[in-house]
XYZ file of C-alpha atoms in Angstrom:
763
model
C -13.002 -30.771 14.781
C -12.840 -31.076 11.016
C -9.454 -30.953 9.274
C -8.232 -27.428 8.648
C -8.339 -27.408 4.862
C -10.155 -25.721 2.039
C -9.488 -27.129 -1.393
C -11.635 -24.570 -3.202
C -9.887 -21.374 -2.123
C -6.240 -20.806 -1.347
C -7.091 -17.242 -0.302
C -9.511 -18.423 2.380
C -8.971 -15.446 4.652
C -10.006 -13.028 1.881
C -13.226 -14.936 1.289
C -14.086 -14.947 4.996
C -13.279 -11.257 5.394
C -15.373 -10.309 2.384
C -18.356 -12.301 3.645
C -18.051 -10.847 7.145
C -17.822 -7.310 5.758
C -21.048 -7.788 3.824
C -22.983 -8.733 6.980
C -23.071 -5.149 8.236
C -25.241 -4.189 5.268
C -28.002 -6.642 6.116
C -28.200 -7.213 9.878
C -30.335 -4.957 12.090
C -28.100 -3.667 14.878
C -24.676 -4.564 16.254
C -25.829 -7.676 18.139
C -27.406 -9.069 14.989
C -24.181 -8.415 13.074
C -22.082 -10.155 15.711
C -24.333 -13.196 15.953
C -23.914 -13.748 12.221
C -20.169 -13.044 12.347
C -19.452 -15.713 14.960
C -21.533 -18.248 13.054
C -19.679 -17.442 9.834
C -16.255 -17.787 11.488
C -17.176 -21.007 13.295
C -18.428 -22.696 10.134
C -15.637 -21.422 7.906
C -12.779 -22.327 10.258
C -14.410 -25.419 11.803
C -14.562 -24.374 15.461
C -17.164 -25.688 17.902
C -17.428 -22.352 19.707
C -16.734 -18.777 18.608
C -17.414 -15.798 20.875
C -16.886 -12.056 20.700
C -16.306 -9.993 23.826
C -16.465 -6.196 23.515
C -14.994 -3.769 26.012
C -17.580 -1.570 27.712
C -15.743 1.476 29.148
C -18.730 2.443 31.298
C -18.891 -0.928 33.041
C -15.125 -1.468 32.702
C -15.953 -5.020 31.672
C -15.639 -7.281 28.671
C -19.187 -8.107 27.613
C -20.026 -11.106 25.461
C -21.982 -9.688 22.516
C -21.792 -12.599 20.104
C -21.636 -16.365 20.574
C -21.908 -19.530 18.530
C -21.835 -22.964 20.161
C -22.235 -22.251 23.868
C -25.577 -23.113 25.465
C -26.668 -20.906 28.328
C -29.701 -18.917 29.449
C -30.340 -16.232 26.790
C -31.067 -13.742 29.559
C -27.667 -14.268 31.144
C -25.227 -11.399 30.775
C -21.673 -12.714 30.458
C -19.103 -10.167 31.638
C -15.412 -10.417 32.485
C -12.952 -8.092 34.136
C -9.629 -7.552 32.346
C -7.957 -9.713 35.002
C -10.442 -12.601 34.727
C -9.655 -15.771 32.830
C -7.610 -16.315 29.704
C -9.858 -13.976 27.743
C -9.206 -11.159 30.203
C -5.464 -11.767 29.815
C -5.733 -11.594 26.016
C -7.447 -8.213 26.315
C -5.213 -6.673 28.998
C -1.976 -7.864 27.380
C -3.228 -7.258 23.829
C -1.610 -10.513 22.808
C -3.029 -13.729 21.368
C -3.101 -16.827 23.553
C -3.509 -20.425 22.404
C -3.950 -23.052 25.114
C -4.466 -26.835 25.182
C -5.653 -28.016 27.580
C -7.206 -24.699 28.500
C -7.925 -25.812 32.080
C -4.175 -26.071 32.756
C -3.405 -22.519 31.663
C -2.392 -20.335 34.660
C -5.009 -17.711 33.780
C -7.851 -20.202 33.347
C -11.052 -19.474 35.241
C -14.087 -21.734 35.245
C -17.465 -20.093 34.549
C -20.233 -22.627 35.330
C -22.919 -20.698 33.407
C -21.076 -21.063 30.107
C -20.896 -24.853 29.947
C -17.486 -24.643 28.312
C -15.711 -27.219 30.463
C -15.613 -29.742 27.595
C -13.838 -27.337 25.249
C -10.190 -27.813 26.164
C -8.717 -26.195 23.060
C -8.767 -22.389 23.401
C -7.591 -19.580 21.172
C -8.153 -15.904 21.863
C -6.898 -12.904 19.904
C -7.335 -9.230 20.758
C -9.491 -7.139 18.441
C -7.264 -4.137 17.832
C -7.883 -0.959 15.847
C -4.881 1.335 15.547
C -3.390 -0.559 18.534
C -6.487 0.209 20.638
C -8.090 -2.894 22.155
C -11.814 -3.110 21.352
C -12.420 -6.642 22.578
C -11.465 -10.294 22.148
C -12.321 -12.925 19.543
C -12.383 -16.411 21.080
C -12.505 -19.850 19.462
C -12.856 -23.176 21.266
C -13.207 -26.812 20.330
C -13.580 -30.149 22.060
C -10.968 -31.754 19.803
C -7.670 -32.716 21.364
C -5.814 -31.873 18.152
C -3.317 -29.060 18.728
C -3.942 -25.745 17.003
C -1.663 -25.070 14.059
C 0.299 -21.783 14.018
C -1.251 -21.120 10.606
C -4.725 -21.335 12.169
C -3.799 -18.739 14.765
C -2.386 -16.433 12.086
C -5.564 -16.745 10.018
C -7.668 -16.082 13.123
C -5.640 -12.931 13.839
C -6.170 -11.679 10.274
C -9.927 -12.119 10.620
C -9.863 -10.355 14.011
C -7.961 -7.391 12.560
C -10.624 -6.831 9.917
C -13.368 -7.428 12.470
C -12.035 -4.454 14.429
C -13.091 -2.090 11.679
C -16.525 -3.646 11.481
C -17.032 -3.296 15.257
C -15.959 0.333 15.236
C -18.279 1.248 12.371
C -21.249 -0.799 13.586
C -20.928 0.746 17.044
C -20.703 4.230 15.513
C -23.843 3.654 13.452
C -25.659 2.309 16.493
C -24.732 5.374 18.549
C -26.080 7.576 15.779
C -29.338 5.668 15.817
C -28.747 4.135 12.389
C -28.964 0.358 12.414
C -26.482 -1.214 10.005
C -29.330 -2.883 8.150
C -30.987 0.450 7.493
C -28.744 0.883 4.491
C -28.789 -1.346 1.445
C -26.011 -3.766 0.544
C -24.571 -1.214 -1.861
C -24.483 1.618 0.663
C -21.561 0.320 2.704
C -18.376 -1.264 1.382
C -15.309 -2.467 3.233
C -11.707 -2.996 2.272
C -8.411 -2.607 4.093
C -7.729 0.807 5.577
C -4.104 1.662 4.726
C -3.872 5.438 5.134
C -5.778 6.821 8.072
C -8.340 9.551 8.455
C -11.702 10.298 6.850
C -12.176 11.631 3.332
C -15.444 12.948 1.909
C -16.161 13.871 -1.692
C -17.720 12.921 -5.026
C -16.574 9.736 -6.749
C -14.202 10.022 -9.690
C -13.891 6.701 -11.546
C -10.339 6.179 -12.732
C -10.657 3.304 -15.211
C -8.642 2.372 -18.294
C -7.831 4.395 -21.368
C -11.480 4.502 -22.431
C -12.284 6.510 -19.327
C -9.091 8.475 -18.762
C -8.769 10.197 -22.122
C -10.923 13.313 -22.680
C -12.439 12.888 -26.137
C -14.668 15.909 -26.437
C -11.883 17.878 -28.109
C -11.686 15.541 -31.112
C -13.687 17.082 -33.917
C -14.660 14.747 -36.723
C -13.388 15.445 -40.239
C -16.490 14.021 -41.905
C -18.253 10.676 -41.781
C -16.207 8.984 -44.493
C -12.884 10.302 -43.208
C -13.636 9.174 -39.648
C -14.847 5.790 -40.892
C -11.614 5.340 -42.839
C -9.533 6.333 -39.827
C -11.382 3.864 -37.635
C -10.996 0.997 -40.094
C -7.279 1.629 -40.495
C -6.815 1.720 -36.701
C -8.914 -1.438 -36.309
C -6.705 -3.229 -38.851
C -3.555 -2.056 -37.063
C -4.931 -3.292 -33.747
C -5.995 -6.599 -35.311
C -2.554 -7.206 -36.770
C -0.893 -6.301 -33.465
C -3.056 -8.872 -31.682
C -2.242 -11.592 -34.212
C 1.472 -10.810 -34.059
C 1.421 -10.771 -30.275
C -0.396 -14.099 -30.168
C 2.087 -15.733 -32.541
C 5.205 -14.351 -30.885
C 4.157 -15.268 -27.342
C 3.067 -18.758 -28.367
C 6.232 -19.399 -30.421
C 8.491 -18.180 -27.617
C 6.659 -20.377 -25.136
C 5.593 -17.466 -22.943
C 1.992 -18.652 -23.049
C 0.260 -21.850 -24.062
C -1.475 -22.219 -27.401
C -4.745 -22.251 -25.464
C -3.981 -18.901 -23.845
C -2.784 -17.507 -27.163
C -6.307 -18.110 -28.458
C -7.444 -15.212 -26.243
C -5.607 -12.785 -28.515
C -7.118 -14.508 -31.524
C -10.572 -13.987 -29.999
C -9.810 -10.303 -29.529
C -8.681 -9.932 -33.137
C -11.902 -11.617 -34.342
C -13.913 -8.836 -32.666
C -12.284 -6.487 -35.143
C -13.500 -8.440 -38.182
C -17.253 -8.373 -37.742
C -20.058 -8.460 -35.202
C -21.580 -6.297 -32.522
C -18.409 -4.393 -31.647
C -17.818 -3.025 -35.152
C -21.483 -2.269 -35.816
C -21.801 -0.243 -32.643
C -18.807 1.972 -33.378
C -19.551 2.392 -37.071
C -23.122 3.364 -36.202
C -21.898 6.102 -33.865
C -19.691 7.477 -36.646
C -22.329 7.407 -39.393
C -25.416 8.285 -37.370
C -23.972 10.179 -34.420
C -21.409 12.049 -36.502
C -18.775 11.312 -33.848
C -15.013 11.297 -34.310
C -13.346 7.892 -34.573
C -11.858 8.330 -31.082
C -15.119 9.273 -29.376
C -17.068 6.581 -31.244
C -14.539 3.916 -30.231
C -14.619 4.893 -26.581
C -18.418 5.177 -26.368
C -19.086 2.166 -28.549
C -16.786 -0.166 -26.624
C -18.294 0.937 -23.332
C -21.860 0.535 -24.642
C -21.192 -3.053 -25.736
C -19.385 -3.870 -22.485
C -22.270 -2.562 -20.396
C -24.743 -4.724 -22.326
C -22.755 -7.818 -21.472
C -22.440 -6.799 -17.811
C -26.159 -6.058 -17.464
C -27.068 -9.699 -18.084
C -25.446 -10.838 -14.850
C -23.857 -13.901 -16.444
C -20.237 -14.381 -15.203
C -19.075 -15.520 -18.644
C -20.633 -12.483 -20.301
C -19.047 -10.210 -17.687
C -15.662 -11.602 -18.710
C -16.650 -10.841 -22.292
C -17.127 -7.203 -21.228
C -13.510 -7.122 -20.099
C -12.438 -8.369 -23.551
C -14.504 -5.661 -25.263
C -12.904 -2.886 -23.214
C -9.407 -4.228 -23.874
C -10.019 -4.322 -27.619
C -11.510 -0.825 -27.501
C -8.444 0.503 -25.701
C -6.155 -1.105 -28.274
C -8.041 0.534 -31.172
C -8.069 3.868 -29.353
C -4.312 3.644 -28.781
C -3.839 2.905 -32.495
C -5.878 5.997 -33.407
C -3.667 8.181 -31.227
C -0.520 6.587 -32.617
C -1.582 7.031 -36.259
C -2.609 10.648 -35.736
C 0.594 11.539 -33.901
C -1.376 12.913 -30.952
C -0.083 12.549 -27.409
C -2.455 11.073 -24.880
C -3.255 13.791 -22.378
C -4.783 12.246 -19.292
C -7.796 13.863 -17.692
C -7.275 15.008 -14.110
C -9.934 14.720 -11.431
C -11.102 17.802 -9.590
C -9.601 18.734 -6.233
C -11.426 17.084 -3.338
C -12.882 14.116 -5.222
C -12.591 10.480 -4.144
C -10.589 8.566 -6.741
C -11.916 5.036 -7.316
C -9.904 2.578 -9.422
C -9.173 -1.082 -9.905
C -5.593 -0.204 -9.074
C -3.409 2.886 -9.044
C 0.270 2.827 -9.839
C 2.686 5.423 -8.488
C 2.620 7.224 -11.839
C -1.132 7.691 -11.514
C -0.739 8.966 -7.958
C 1.892 11.395 -9.201
C -0.593 12.795 -11.726
C -3.194 13.167 -8.973
C -0.859 15.089 -6.684
C -1.532 18.436 -8.327
C -5.267 18.063 -7.672
C -5.118 16.422 -4.277
C -8.034 13.989 -3.867
C -10.037 13.690 -0.668
C -9.412 9.925 -0.604
C -8.438 6.908 -2.703
C -10.314 3.605 -3.086
C -8.889 0.662 -5.042
C -10.007 -2.882 -5.715
C -6.464 -4.214 -5.544
C -3.284 -3.306 -3.706
C -1.634 -3.987 -0.378
C -0.935 -2.003 2.760
C 2.764 -1.780 1.897
C 2.538 -1.002 -1.827
C 4.219 2.068 -3.316
C 0.795 3.592 -3.866
C -0.171 3.102 -0.228
C 3.112 4.558 0.979
C 2.629 7.583 -1.260
C -0.938 8.082 -0.017
C 0.297 8.063 3.577
C 3.130 10.413 2.667
C 0.664 12.845 1.082
C -1.841 12.521 3.938
C -4.569 11.087 1.714
C -6.982 8.581 3.347
C -6.914 5.331 1.377
C -8.735 1.992 1.359
C -7.574 -0.949 -0.766
C -9.117 -4.331 -1.550
C -12.695 -3.046 -1.988
C -14.208 -5.762 -4.154
C -16.106 -4.427 -7.181
C -15.651 -0.774 -6.218
C -15.538 0.457 -9.824
C -18.874 -1.239 -10.518
C -20.642 -0.523 -7.241
C -19.779 3.178 -7.211
C -20.819 5.739 -9.816
C -19.189 9.010 -10.824
C -20.503 11.917 -8.795
C -21.829 9.850 -5.879
C -20.941 11.339 -2.514
C -18.868 8.913 -0.427
C -17.223 8.982 2.977
C -13.992 6.985 3.203
C -12.699 5.777 6.565
C -8.991 5.095 6.050
C -8.681 3.540 9.517
C -11.438 0.914 9.483
C -11.492 0.429 5.701
C -15.205 1.276 5.399
C -16.736 3.299 2.584
C -20.169 4.900 3.056
C -22.171 5.850 -0.020
C -24.331 8.990 0.274
C -23.696 9.332 4.042
C -26.174 11.312 6.096
C -25.291 14.532 7.880
C -25.002 12.850 11.287
C -22.389 10.384 10.092
C -20.371 13.099 8.355
C -20.434 15.211 11.513
C -19.268 12.239 13.583
C -16.295 11.639 11.307
C -15.387 15.306 11.107
C -15.283 15.353 14.900
C -12.982 12.311 14.881
C -10.743 13.946 12.293
C -10.490 17.088 14.396
C -9.398 14.980 17.376
C -6.697 13.349 15.223
C -5.561 16.748 13.980
C -5.206 17.990 17.560
C -3.131 14.929 18.475
C -0.868 15.554 15.481
C -0.524 19.209 16.485
C 0.418 18.160 20.018
C 3.080 15.777 18.692
C 4.500 18.534 16.474
C 4.649 20.903 19.448
C 6.372 18.304 21.641
C 8.891 17.512 18.874
C 9.872 21.183 18.671
C 10.420 21.632 22.402
C 14.009 20.368 22.290
C 16.768 19.339 19.921
C 17.539 15.757 19.016
C 20.126 13.983 21.179
C 23.709 14.106 19.919
C 24.307 11.954 16.845
C 20.667 11.648 15.728
C 19.339 13.113 12.489
C 15.809 13.009 11.049
C 15.525 14.121 7.425
C 12.579 13.946 5.031
C 11.680 12.018 1.899
C 10.297 14.252 -0.848
C 8.859 13.540 -4.261
C 5.895 15.882 -4.602
C 5.429 19.620 -4.066
C 3.192 18.840 -1.082
C 6.100 16.976 0.564
C 8.290 20.036 0.175
C 5.636 22.384 1.547
C 5.041 20.219 4.638
C 8.768 19.833 5.304
C 9.264 23.584 5.119
C 6.358 24.196 7.514
C 8.079 21.887 10.002
C 11.421 23.650 9.579
C 13.282 20.585 8.307
C 16.495 21.504 6.481
C 17.793 18.198 5.053
C 16.321 15.902 2.411
C 17.376 12.321 3.022
C 15.679 11.000 -0.110
C 14.661 13.027 -3.154
C 12.614 10.653 -5.336
C 13.365 12.018 -8.788
C 11.110 9.507 -10.567
C 7.987 11.347 -9.431
C 9.242 14.524 -11.045
C 9.835 12.581 -14.271
C 6.262 11.257 -14.131
C 4.855 14.763 -14.408
C 6.381 15.331 -17.842
C 4.712 14.332 -21.128
C 8.041 13.147 -22.547
C 11.571 12.487 -21.401
C 12.751 15.667 -19.600
C 15.767 17.454 -21.031
C 18.806 18.295 -18.933
C 17.525 21.865 -18.646
C 14.090 20.672 -17.477
C 15.709 18.415 -14.886
C 17.908 21.249 -13.653
C 14.786 23.363 -13.104
C 13.199 20.604 -11.006
C 16.290 20.010 -8.863
C 16.908 23.737 -8.418
C 13.365 24.182 -7.107
C 14.076 21.729 -4.302
C 17.674 22.854 -3.808
C 16.665 26.468 -3.276
C 14.226 25.514 -0.528
C 16.499 23.351 1.633
C 19.733 24.843 2.995
C 21.084 21.483 4.163
C 22.126 18.324 2.334
C 19.829 16.912 -0.347
C 20.285 13.244 -1.208
C 19.123 12.803 -4.796
C 18.200 9.244 -5.726
C 18.789 8.550 -9.392
C 15.866 7.343 -11.430
C 14.104 4.500 -9.620
C 11.573 3.314 -12.196
C 10.306 -0.066 -13.292
C 8.047 -2.662 -11.644
C 5.032 -0.614 -10.440
C 6.719 2.774 -11.026
C 6.467 3.467 -14.744
C 6.746 6.521 -16.915
C 3.717 7.138 -19.145
C 5.935 7.942 -22.131
C 8.277 4.934 -21.920
C 7.323 1.426 -23.041
C 8.746 -1.126 -20.612
C 9.284 -4.717 -21.744
C 6.716 -7.335 -20.746
C 8.249 -9.383 -17.945
C 6.830 -12.260 -15.937
C 8.161 -10.700 -12.725
C 8.960 -6.986 -13.168
C 9.944 -6.667 -9.492
C 13.028 -8.676 -10.401
C 13.435 -7.184 -13.848
C 14.463 -3.979 -15.601
C 14.207 -1.383 -12.871
C 16.180 1.201 -10.892
C 19.954 1.093 -11.525
C 19.453 -1.667 -14.104
C 17.427 0.737 -16.200
C 20.180 3.357 -15.889
C 22.804 0.835 -16.956
C 20.632 -0.213 -19.916
C 20.289 3.433 -20.984
C 23.572 5.067 -19.885
C 22.986 8.216 -21.960
C 19.820 8.968 -19.988
C 21.689 8.289 -16.742
C 24.487 10.605 -17.886
C 21.941 13.383 -18.487
C 20.570 13.037 -14.968
C 24.059 13.138 -13.467
C 24.856 16.218 -15.560
C 21.731 17.993 -14.302
C 22.595 17.201 -10.673
C 26.234 18.259 -11.030
C 25.248 21.501 -12.739
C 23.568 22.525 -9.498
C 26.408 21.211 -7.340
C 28.664 23.507 -9.353
C 26.351 26.381 -8.418
C 26.736 25.636 -4.724
C 23.846 23.314 -3.898
C 24.599 20.580 -1.365
C 23.533 17.513 -3.330
C 24.509 13.932 -2.648
C 23.875 11.125 -5.176
C 22.184 7.868 -4.222
C 22.069 4.797 -6.492
C 19.032 2.472 -6.050
C 18.805 -1.331 -6.058
C 22.507 -2.106 -6.382
C 23.338 -5.800 -6.787
C 26.556 -5.754 -8.897
C 29.796 -3.933 -8.200
C 30.190 -2.982 -11.873
C 26.984 -0.939 -11.611
C 28.656 1.342 -9.072
C 31.949 1.348 -10.961
C 30.115 2.498 -14.102
C 28.195 5.160 -12.194
C 31.415 6.391 -10.586
C 33.134 6.677 -13.972
C 30.204 8.607 -15.465
C 30.155 10.869 -12.426
C 33.855 11.695 -12.674
C 33.715 12.145 -16.465
C 30.832 14.592 -16.080
C 32.743 16.538 -13.423
C 35.539 16.961 -15.975
C 33.147 17.887 -18.802
C 31.595 20.616 -16.652
C 35.050 21.951 -15.745
C 34.314 21.596 -12.061
C 37.262 22.174 -9.700
C 39.232 19.217 -8.314
C 37.563 17.626 -5.324
C 34.120 18.831 -6.409
C 32.708 15.319 -6.816
C 29.675 15.124 -4.503
C 29.293 12.214 -2.067
C 27.831 9.111 -3.715
C 26.053 6.317 -1.869
C 24.134 3.145 -2.588
C 20.800 1.816 -1.402
C 20.858 -1.500 0.413
C 17.724 -3.202 -0.906
C 18.947 -6.493 -2.373
C 19.783 -8.918 0.482
C 22.774 -10.349 -1.377
C 24.506 -6.961 -1.206
C 25.049 -7.435 2.530
C 27.633 -10.139 1.925
C 29.687 -7.865 -0.353
C 29.431 -4.457 1.322
C 33.141 -4.385 2.105
C 33.914 -4.553 -1.633
C 32.166 -1.192 -2.077
C 34.151 0.555 0.635
C 36.369 2.583 -1.713
C 33.619 3.250 -4.276
C 30.950 4.869 -2.109
C 30.717 7.388 0.696
C 27.581 6.220 2.498
C 24.836 3.591 2.622
C 21.051 4.043 2.787
C 18.752 1.163 3.651
C 15.549 0.980 1.604
C 13.557 -1.211 3.948
C 10.511 -1.416 1.660
C 12.241 -3.505 -1.002
C 14.746 -5.100 1.372
C 11.931 -6.658 3.394
C 10.081 -7.696 0.248
C 13.104 -9.493 -1.173
C 14.327 -10.876 2.146
C 10.950 -12.480 2.954
C 9.995 -13.293 -0.666
C 6.644 -11.528 -0.212
C 4.973 -9.317 -2.804
C 3.850 -6.399 -0.666
C 1.213 -5.465 -3.285
C -0.475 -8.872 -2.993
C -3.917 -8.971 -1.402
C -3.415 -12.703 -0.796
C -0.006 -12.852 0.921
C 0.686 -9.167 1.576
C -0.076 -9.670 5.285
C 3.141 -11.718 5.520
C 5.206 -8.615 4.732
C 6.466 -7.160 8.011
C 9.347 -5.070 9.275
C 8.984 -6.853 12.614
C 9.949 -10.251 11.203
C 12.905 -11.629 13.230
C 14.991 -11.995 10.055
C 14.462 -8.318 9.261
C 15.413 -7.243 12.776
C 18.580 -9.339 12.724
C 19.497 -8.271 9.190
C 19.187 -4.606 10.201
C 21.439 -5.243 13.213
C 24.076 -6.933 11.058
C 23.927 -4.146 8.460
C 24.594 -1.493 11.095
C 27.492 -3.439 12.536
C 29.073 -3.948 9.111
C 28.643 -0.283 8.135
C 30.286 0.741 11.411
C 33.194 -1.606 10.748
C 33.633 0.028 7.322
C 33.333 3.497 8.910
C 30.476 4.465 6.629
C 27.394 6.444 7.575
C 24.247 4.346 7.168
C 20.753 5.853 7.076
C 17.299 4.289 6.823
C 14.922 5.862 4.309
C 12.245 3.168 4.102
C 8.791 2.941 5.647
C 10.080 1.018 8.666
C 11.693 4.185 10.042
C 8.488 6.224 9.810
C 6.300 4.238 12.228
C 6.885 4.460 16.002
C 7.502 0.735 16.540
C 9.881 0.480 13.608
C 11.750 3.652 14.571
C 12.139 2.406 18.148
C 13.543 -0.924 16.909
C 16.003 0.829 14.596
C 17.191 3.180 17.349
C 17.693 0.171 19.599
C 19.727 -1.543 16.882
C 22.061 1.451 16.717
C 20.722 3.516 13.803
C 20.898 7.277 14.239
C 20.139 8.677 10.779
C 16.607 8.458 9.378
C 14.696 9.899 6.439
C 10.913 9.722 6.635
C 7.820 11.271 4.984
C 7.185 14.812 6.297
C 3.929 13.824 8.018
C 5.795 11.213 10.085
C 8.864 13.312 10.941
C 7.474 14.958 14.132
C 6.473 11.598 15.610
C 9.890 10.071 14.962
C 11.652 13.129 16.403
C 9.488 13.082 19.528
C 10.089 9.358 20.033
C 13.869 9.821 19.819
C 13.709 12.718 22.286
C 11.648 10.664 24.744
C 13.580 7.401 24.950
C 16.652 6.723 27.068
C 19.694 4.656 26.143
C 18.912 2.191 28.940
C 15.512 1.531 27.370
C 17.079 1.145 23.930
C 19.577 -1.397 25.253
C 16.767 -3.406 26.813
C 14.693 -3.220 23.619
C 17.621 -4.467 21.518
C 18.292 -7.427 23.821
C 14.623 -8.392 23.784
C 13.755 -8.120 20.098
C 16.945 -9.871 18.979
C 15.978 -12.818 21.155
C 12.375 -13.220 19.959
C 11.505 -15.682 17.202
C 7.971 -14.591 16.269
C 6.987 -11.432 14.417
C 3.831 -10.983 16.502
C 5.854 -11.068 19.752
C 8.249 -8.397 18.488
C 5.352 -6.224 17.349
C 3.491 -6.593 20.658
C 6.611 -5.863 22.693
C 7.457 -2.728 20.721
C 3.863 -1.486 20.982
C 4.047 -2.019 24.747
C 7.283 -0.028 24.934
C 5.815 2.800 22.860
C 2.813 2.945 25.181
C 5.144 3.227 28.171
C 7.064 6.074 26.530
C 3.931 8.050 25.581
C 0.526 6.610 24.551
C 0.113 9.580 22.203
C 2.642 7.953 19.874
C 0.235 5.068 19.305
C -2.305 7.513 17.873
C -0.187 8.680 14.928
């Protein structure tokens, strides 16, 4: 067996997954796909044997459908029962098994027809889709070298993506459409992060050149528009030169990298770029804005059409320069940039979408979202799930392979995207969606059959009008997390106190219970379109959340004033401070809160409860110092996990390492609950971990009783709490606190959920 190394690509698993995904577009039939998949995996990961077994529910057997490396009679049908051999154990237990020597494993069974007796190193991982076992991926080698844990992890990642391919290939085969019957551009695959199907026309969401509607800009005359363009081009050129000099002088970039900005500024001195735009002004009689947008795109497309990688990079430069000139034109004219909104029911396709962009889409709810970048735990993904929008991330080249207006079907479970799907495929997916809707309806009905056990509380997270509407439909009275930043994102400029009061009153009037209002949590990937954030090497650790409020205390004071104005009118608001890491941050917030109470002439004792979010791991060691400053704690598991494990959850390369089932996370959550109890403070969980059945079960077992989750997830969490006994919770706690591998904790919790009610695995 060759050494497990690849010096060319550090993101080896992404390369393998991408290549495997592309096979479905070329092979004729599922067996042809699988034969190429096993060969690809074997050669990429240096295994002597790779096999794929698929579960056949009719035969109730695992059937080998793909093999590389084993020599046996082609007419032989290799089938296993779920209780046969190591492979059967992998399938029935839904857990990976690595064995060396394989013949000594207690579940080993010798199959003479396979000729595998010389392959003593065995690794098998279940192929799971939404926790449903579809089959087993097996690798074997004759080497006596032990398998590295990293190899098993990589193998599991490949198997997880393979699950989507198997599901889709099998679906196409059942419909009588061989995978190879569609061209390579008819099927794309990424990572499904928000489940369900979405069907609609493509809306390309790309850069300023594409987002700004320009048809409303009437030209003032050829000479006037030419003058405006030249002035804007000079402004942009000077900005580029200044930026290059400053960044190089401050050592933020090398002199070599600074030359990139110099190259951009040179485009604005002569050449193709200028001629194209000036021609559109003089000959096409276009406004400077429309000529810049069209001209930059025309030049970029010429470079891209040549197929040369270096020229394609040049196209990126052209678009960036065009956007800079366009921004200068807006700035000089004093116009605000009004973003174009896609139509309701379209499929939004983008390189990436930040939370601000998702907030703008919320009013015209898209049928689905496709992005080239992003992770399954990013803010954008979480928002898509919260809003019930199917989403697929990591679709390489989506903005180039898809065109505006094309009809696409997005499978948010498998990660597949079908371009111009036929009627049969659409009908198949609509049937699947209806089945999912019925399951969700059944969960909602079960959750409403009884009250929660004593001491438990399930509130909702809201940020969009759709969140509020869903919560009201479900009869939920308390808001555990009101994300005010998404309301701010819908304004064209900084909202006044009166505008903020209107937003908070709208929510306050709809919920009779407590409403926990989180103060502005912006920065990193959550930005306001009208505020220029500083350029930072690592914005996740930079000016964000409470740090922003402390940097701009007057803006923070306005938000507190708006909240207290409604408290004075009788609304039950609580205040929550995000990303606390310094005690002076809370002391300052407390002073501003009390000063504002006095300014508003509120009666003594009218100060609403104030709490802090536990997101920075270092805060744990100082919680007792906050005892007299705050009234409650709320754990934001999304950022806490990210910082605790040092994993960027948005990363397509290492994002798979982000997990709420990591032993350190489980033990940290246990310690947090114990410390909060010792301080006699209520502690809630408002992060994503509480909204999934396995995570909610773990948190209940660790002693948590107060949760705030997206409205769509609330019924499932309520039903889980109603269905589990304290004896089970005690056993779960003892088990997960004693496990040292994330995959073991995940598998155990999934097993427990299945024992409680398999329906919970479907949500």
